[in-house]
Coordinates of C-alpha atoms in Angstrom, one line a residue:
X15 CA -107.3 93.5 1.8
X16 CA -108.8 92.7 -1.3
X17 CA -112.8 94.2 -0.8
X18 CA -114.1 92.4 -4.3
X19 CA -113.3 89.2 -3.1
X20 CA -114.2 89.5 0.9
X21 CA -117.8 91.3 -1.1
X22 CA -118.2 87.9 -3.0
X23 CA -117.5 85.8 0.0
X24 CA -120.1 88.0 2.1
X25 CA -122.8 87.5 -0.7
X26 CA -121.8 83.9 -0.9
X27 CA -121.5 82.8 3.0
X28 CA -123.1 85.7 4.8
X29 CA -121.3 86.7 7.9
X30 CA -117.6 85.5 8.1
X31 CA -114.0 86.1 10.1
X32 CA -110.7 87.3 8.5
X33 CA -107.7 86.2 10.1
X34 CA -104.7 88.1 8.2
X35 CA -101.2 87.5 8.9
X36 CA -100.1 90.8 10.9
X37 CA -96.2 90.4 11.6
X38 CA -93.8 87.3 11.8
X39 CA -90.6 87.0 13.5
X40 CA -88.0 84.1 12.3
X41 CA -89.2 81.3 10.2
X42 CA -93.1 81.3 9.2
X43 CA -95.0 79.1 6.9
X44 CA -96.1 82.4 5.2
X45 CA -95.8 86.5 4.9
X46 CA -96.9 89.1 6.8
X47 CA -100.6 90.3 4.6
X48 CA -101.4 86.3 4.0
X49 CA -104.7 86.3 5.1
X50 CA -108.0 83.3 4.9
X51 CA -111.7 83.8 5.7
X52 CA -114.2 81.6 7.6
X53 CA -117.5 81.3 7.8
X54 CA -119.6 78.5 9.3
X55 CA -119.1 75.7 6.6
X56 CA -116.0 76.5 4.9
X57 CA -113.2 78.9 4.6
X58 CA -111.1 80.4 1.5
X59 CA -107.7 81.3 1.4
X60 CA -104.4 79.8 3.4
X61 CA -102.2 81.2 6.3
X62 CA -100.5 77.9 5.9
X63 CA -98.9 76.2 8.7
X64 CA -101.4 73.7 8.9
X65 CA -101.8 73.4 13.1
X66 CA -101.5 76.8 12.9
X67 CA -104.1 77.4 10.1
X68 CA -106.6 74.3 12.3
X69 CA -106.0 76.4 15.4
X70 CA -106.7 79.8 13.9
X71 CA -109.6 78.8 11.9
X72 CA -111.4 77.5 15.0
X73 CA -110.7 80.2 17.0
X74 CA -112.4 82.3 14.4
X75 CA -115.5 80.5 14.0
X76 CA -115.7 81.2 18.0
X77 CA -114.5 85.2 17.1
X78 CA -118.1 84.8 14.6
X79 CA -120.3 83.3 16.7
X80 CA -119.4 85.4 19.8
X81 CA -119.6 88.7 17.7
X82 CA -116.4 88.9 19.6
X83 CA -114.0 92.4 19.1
X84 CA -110.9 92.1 16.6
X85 CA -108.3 90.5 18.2
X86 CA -104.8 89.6 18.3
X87 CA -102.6 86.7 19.5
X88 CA -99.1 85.6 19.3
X89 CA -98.0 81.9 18.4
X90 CA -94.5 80.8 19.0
X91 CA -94.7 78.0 16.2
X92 CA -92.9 75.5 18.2
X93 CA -93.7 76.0 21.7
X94 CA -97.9 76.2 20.8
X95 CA -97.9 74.2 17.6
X96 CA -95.2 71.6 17.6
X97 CA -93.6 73.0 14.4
X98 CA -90.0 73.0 13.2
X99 CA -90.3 76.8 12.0
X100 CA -89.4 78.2 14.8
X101 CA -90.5 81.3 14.4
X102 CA -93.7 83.4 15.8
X103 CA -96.4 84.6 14.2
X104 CA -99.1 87.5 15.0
X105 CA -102.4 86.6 14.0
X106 CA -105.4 89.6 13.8
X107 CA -109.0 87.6 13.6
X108 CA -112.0 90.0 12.9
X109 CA -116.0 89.3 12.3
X110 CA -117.3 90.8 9.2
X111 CA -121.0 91.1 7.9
X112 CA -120.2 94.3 5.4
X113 CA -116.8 95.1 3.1
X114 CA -115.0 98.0 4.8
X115 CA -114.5 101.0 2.2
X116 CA -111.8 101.4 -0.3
X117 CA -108.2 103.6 1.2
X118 CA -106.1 103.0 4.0
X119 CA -107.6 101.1 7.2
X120 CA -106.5 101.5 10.7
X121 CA -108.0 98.7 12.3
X122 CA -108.1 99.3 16.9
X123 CA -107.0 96.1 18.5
X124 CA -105.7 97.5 22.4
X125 CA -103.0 96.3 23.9
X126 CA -101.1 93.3 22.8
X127 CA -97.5 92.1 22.9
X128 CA -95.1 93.7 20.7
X129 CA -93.9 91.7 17.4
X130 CA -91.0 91.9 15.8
X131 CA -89.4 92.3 12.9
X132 CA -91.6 91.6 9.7
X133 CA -91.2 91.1 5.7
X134 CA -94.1 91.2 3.3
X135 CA -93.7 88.8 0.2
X136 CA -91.9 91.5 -2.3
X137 CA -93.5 89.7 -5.0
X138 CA -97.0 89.1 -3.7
X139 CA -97.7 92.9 -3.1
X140 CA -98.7 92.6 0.7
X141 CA -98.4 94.8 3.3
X142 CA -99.6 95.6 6.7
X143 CA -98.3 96.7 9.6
X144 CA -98.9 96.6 13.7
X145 CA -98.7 100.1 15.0
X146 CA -99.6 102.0 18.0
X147 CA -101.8 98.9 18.7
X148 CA -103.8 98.5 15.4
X149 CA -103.6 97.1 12.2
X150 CA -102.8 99.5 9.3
X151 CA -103.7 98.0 6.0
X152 CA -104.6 99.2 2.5
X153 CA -108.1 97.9 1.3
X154 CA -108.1 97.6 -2.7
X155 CA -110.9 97.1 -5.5
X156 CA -109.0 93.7 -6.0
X157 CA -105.6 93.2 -7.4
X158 CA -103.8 96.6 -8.7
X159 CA -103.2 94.7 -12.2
X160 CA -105.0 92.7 -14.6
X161 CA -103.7 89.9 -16.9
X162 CA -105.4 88.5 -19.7
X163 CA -105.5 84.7 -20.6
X164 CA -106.2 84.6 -24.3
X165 CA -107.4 81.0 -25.3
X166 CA -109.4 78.7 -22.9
X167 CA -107.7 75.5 -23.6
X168 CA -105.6 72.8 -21.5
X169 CA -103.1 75.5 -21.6
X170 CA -105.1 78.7 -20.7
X171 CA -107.5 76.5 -18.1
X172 CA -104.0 75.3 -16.0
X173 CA -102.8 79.1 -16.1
X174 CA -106.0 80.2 -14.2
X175 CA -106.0 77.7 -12.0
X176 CA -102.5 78.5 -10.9
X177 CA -102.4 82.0 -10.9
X178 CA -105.9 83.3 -10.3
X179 CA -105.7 81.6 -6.2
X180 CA -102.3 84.0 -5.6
X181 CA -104.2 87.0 -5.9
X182 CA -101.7 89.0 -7.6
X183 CA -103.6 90.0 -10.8
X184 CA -106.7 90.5 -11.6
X185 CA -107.2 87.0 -13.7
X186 CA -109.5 87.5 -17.0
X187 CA -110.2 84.3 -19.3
X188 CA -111.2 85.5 -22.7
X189 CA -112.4 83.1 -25.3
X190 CA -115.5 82.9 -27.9
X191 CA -118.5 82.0 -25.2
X192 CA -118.3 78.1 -26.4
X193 CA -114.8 77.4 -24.8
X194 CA -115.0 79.3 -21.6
X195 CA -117.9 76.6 -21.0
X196 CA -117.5 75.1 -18.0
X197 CA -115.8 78.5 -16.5
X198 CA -111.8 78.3 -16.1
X199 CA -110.8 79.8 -12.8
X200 CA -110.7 83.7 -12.8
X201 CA -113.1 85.7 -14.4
X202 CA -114.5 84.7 -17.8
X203 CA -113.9 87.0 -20.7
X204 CA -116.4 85.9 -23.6
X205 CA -116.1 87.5 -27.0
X206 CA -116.8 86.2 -30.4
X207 CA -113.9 88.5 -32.0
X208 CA -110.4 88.1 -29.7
X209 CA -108.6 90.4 -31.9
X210 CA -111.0 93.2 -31.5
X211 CA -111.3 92.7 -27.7
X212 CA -107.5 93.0 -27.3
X213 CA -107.8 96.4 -29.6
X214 CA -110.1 97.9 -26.7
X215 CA -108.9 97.0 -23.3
X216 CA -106.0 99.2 -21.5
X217 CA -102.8 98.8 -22.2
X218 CA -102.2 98.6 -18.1
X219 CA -102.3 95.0 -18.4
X220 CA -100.2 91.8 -18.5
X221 CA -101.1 89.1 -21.0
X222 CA -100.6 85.6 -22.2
X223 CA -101.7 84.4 -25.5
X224 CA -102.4 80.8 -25.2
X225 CA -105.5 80.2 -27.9
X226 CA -106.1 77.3 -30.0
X227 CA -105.3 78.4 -33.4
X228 CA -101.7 79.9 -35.0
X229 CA -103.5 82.2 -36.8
X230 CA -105.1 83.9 -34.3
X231 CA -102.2 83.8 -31.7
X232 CA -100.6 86.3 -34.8
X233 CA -103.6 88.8 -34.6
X234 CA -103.7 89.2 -30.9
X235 CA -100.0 89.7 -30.7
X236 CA -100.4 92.1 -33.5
X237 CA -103.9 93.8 -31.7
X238 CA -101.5 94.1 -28.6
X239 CA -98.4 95.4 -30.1
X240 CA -100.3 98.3 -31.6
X241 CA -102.7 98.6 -28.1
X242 CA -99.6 98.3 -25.5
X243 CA -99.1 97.0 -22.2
X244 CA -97.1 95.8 -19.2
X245 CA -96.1 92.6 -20.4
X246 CA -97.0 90.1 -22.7
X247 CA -95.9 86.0 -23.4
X248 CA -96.7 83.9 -25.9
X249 CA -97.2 80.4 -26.1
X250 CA -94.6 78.6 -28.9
X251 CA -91.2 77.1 -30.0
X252 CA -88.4 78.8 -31.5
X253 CA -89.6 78.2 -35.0
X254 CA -93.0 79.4 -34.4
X255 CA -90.9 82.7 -32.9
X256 CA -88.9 83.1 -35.9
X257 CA -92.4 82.9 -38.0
X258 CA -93.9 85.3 -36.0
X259 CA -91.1 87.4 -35.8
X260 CA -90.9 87.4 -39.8
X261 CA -94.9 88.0 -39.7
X262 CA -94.9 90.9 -37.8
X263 CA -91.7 93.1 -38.5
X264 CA -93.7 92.9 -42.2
X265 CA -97.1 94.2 -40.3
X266 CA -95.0 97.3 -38.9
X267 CA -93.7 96.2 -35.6
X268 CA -90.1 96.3 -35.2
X269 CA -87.8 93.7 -32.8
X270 CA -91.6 92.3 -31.4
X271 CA -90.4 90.0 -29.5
X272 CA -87.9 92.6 -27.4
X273 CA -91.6 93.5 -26.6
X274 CA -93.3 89.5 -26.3
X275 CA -91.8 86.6 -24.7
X276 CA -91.8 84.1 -26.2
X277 CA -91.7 80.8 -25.4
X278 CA -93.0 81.0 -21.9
X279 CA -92.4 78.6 -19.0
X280 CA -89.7 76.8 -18.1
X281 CA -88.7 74.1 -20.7
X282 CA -86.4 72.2 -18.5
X283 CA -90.1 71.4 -16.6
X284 CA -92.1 69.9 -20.3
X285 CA -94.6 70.8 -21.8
X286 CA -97.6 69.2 -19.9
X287 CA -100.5 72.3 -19.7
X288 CA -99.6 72.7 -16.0
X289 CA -95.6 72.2 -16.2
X290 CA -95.9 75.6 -18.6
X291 CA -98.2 77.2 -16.2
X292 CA -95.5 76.6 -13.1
X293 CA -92.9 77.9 -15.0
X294 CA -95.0 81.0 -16.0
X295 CA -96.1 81.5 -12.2
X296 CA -92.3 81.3 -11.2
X297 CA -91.7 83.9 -14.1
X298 CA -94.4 86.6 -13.0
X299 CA -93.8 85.7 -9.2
X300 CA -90.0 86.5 -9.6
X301 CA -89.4 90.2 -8.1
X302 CA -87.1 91.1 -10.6
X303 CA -89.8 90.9 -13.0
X304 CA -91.8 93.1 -11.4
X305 CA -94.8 91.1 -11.6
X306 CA -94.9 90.8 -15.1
X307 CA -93.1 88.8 -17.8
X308 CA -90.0 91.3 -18.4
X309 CA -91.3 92.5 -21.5
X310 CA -92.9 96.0 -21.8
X311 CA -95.3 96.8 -24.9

């Protein structure tokens, strides 16, 4: 459970219901740890399924207005929903009004039919579990890992807006305070000085350096290569690789792009803002990646 962004929902919407994903069995439209939240007027996130998302988000407007218990029910996909999956899926719906704390969470649901066999989405980081008749989860202080977006631009703007909704990482926009005007998705990160910015933050990050200007694309990668961190891509073609690879081995950094990928994306896709951004997803999303872009600083 990600408590920053069921806090910002609470703030936002008031009182609201969680339904989480707690086990599948056979084909599912998504993994166990998927989870959405409604409130009276709206709702954020996706089970998917789409009957089965309809269904479930009804039943937990009736959960919130009821103040009803948590509870938990069992869809055979075809049978109850007319799907083609197949499969079953265990649904746990719960009313909120406050963020529960920080650590594990053993959630008391009573009895309820057994599930079966479940996998978590490797690459998404989920898991929870159906034990003993409860829900064991871990709730977080948002995604374990951060990644930078440096350069609020066509290209920057369509990697928020694709990676920020899978809440993987911790998505950070930073650009002088001008560009991130209107806000990109994620969080904005203004500062009049990029290259200084980069020379403060951890180097337990992942980062993409997307800006506007050659120049400064050089002095982040060389801000980051001396700061470290998990991974790091850089926008660019070959030539502009063998530039900066020239550049940089003469700033002090030896092989820097064994450390940087670059170019990012999938090439076969184009080069349209949010053709680079898919390819980057499927790069970061890719378990043997480990959530990042294969290149450690």
């Amino acid at each position: 459970m990600d408590r920053r962004a069921l806090q910002a929902a609470l703030d936002a919407h008031g009182p609201l219901a969680r339904v989480v994903v707690a086990a599948t069995k056979g084909s599912a439209p998504r993994e166990a740890g998927a989870d959405m939240l409604v409130w009276k007027g709206g709702q954020d996130g996706t089970i998917g399924g789409g009957t089965l998302e309809w269904e479930a988000a009804r039943a937990a407007r009736r959960v919130l207005a009821e103040g009803a218990p948590p509870r938990l029910a069992r869809h055979a996909l075809g049978p109850d929903m007319g799907q083609c999956c197949g499969g079953a899926v265990w649904l746990v719906t719960e009313a909120l009004r406050a963020a529960p704390p920080p650590g594990p969470r053993r959630l008391p649901l009573g009895p309820a039919p057994a599930p079966g066999p479940s996998s978590p989405a490797p690459a998404l980081g989920l898991g929870v579990r159906l034990e003993g008749g409860c829900l064991l989860e871990t709730v977080t202080e948002g995604p374990a890992e951060r990644l930078v977006i440096w350069g609020a631009g066509h290209v920057g703007r369509a990697l928020a807006a694709t990676l920020a909704p899978l809440r993987r990482w911790e998505v950070l926009v930073a650009d002088a305070p001008a560009r991130l005007d209107p806000a990109p998705a994620g969080l904005p990160l203004p500062a009049a000085d990029l290259p200084a910015l980069a020379r403060t933050l951890p180097p337990d990050a992942h980062h993409l350096v997307v800006t506007h200007s050659h120049d400064l694309d050089l002095a982040l990668c060389d801000a980051l290569l001396r700061r470290g961190f998990l991974s790091c891509g850089l926008i660019g073609s070959a030539t502009k690789r063998a530039r900066f690879d020239r550049r940089l081995s003469a700033l002090g950094h030896a092989a820097p792009f064994e450390r940087i990928l670059c170019p990012i994306g999938d090439r076969r896709l184009g080069k349209h803002p949010q053709a680079i951004a898919i390819g980057v997803a499927a790069t970061m999303l890719d378990p043997a990646g480990a959530g990042g872009l294969a290149r450690a600083g």
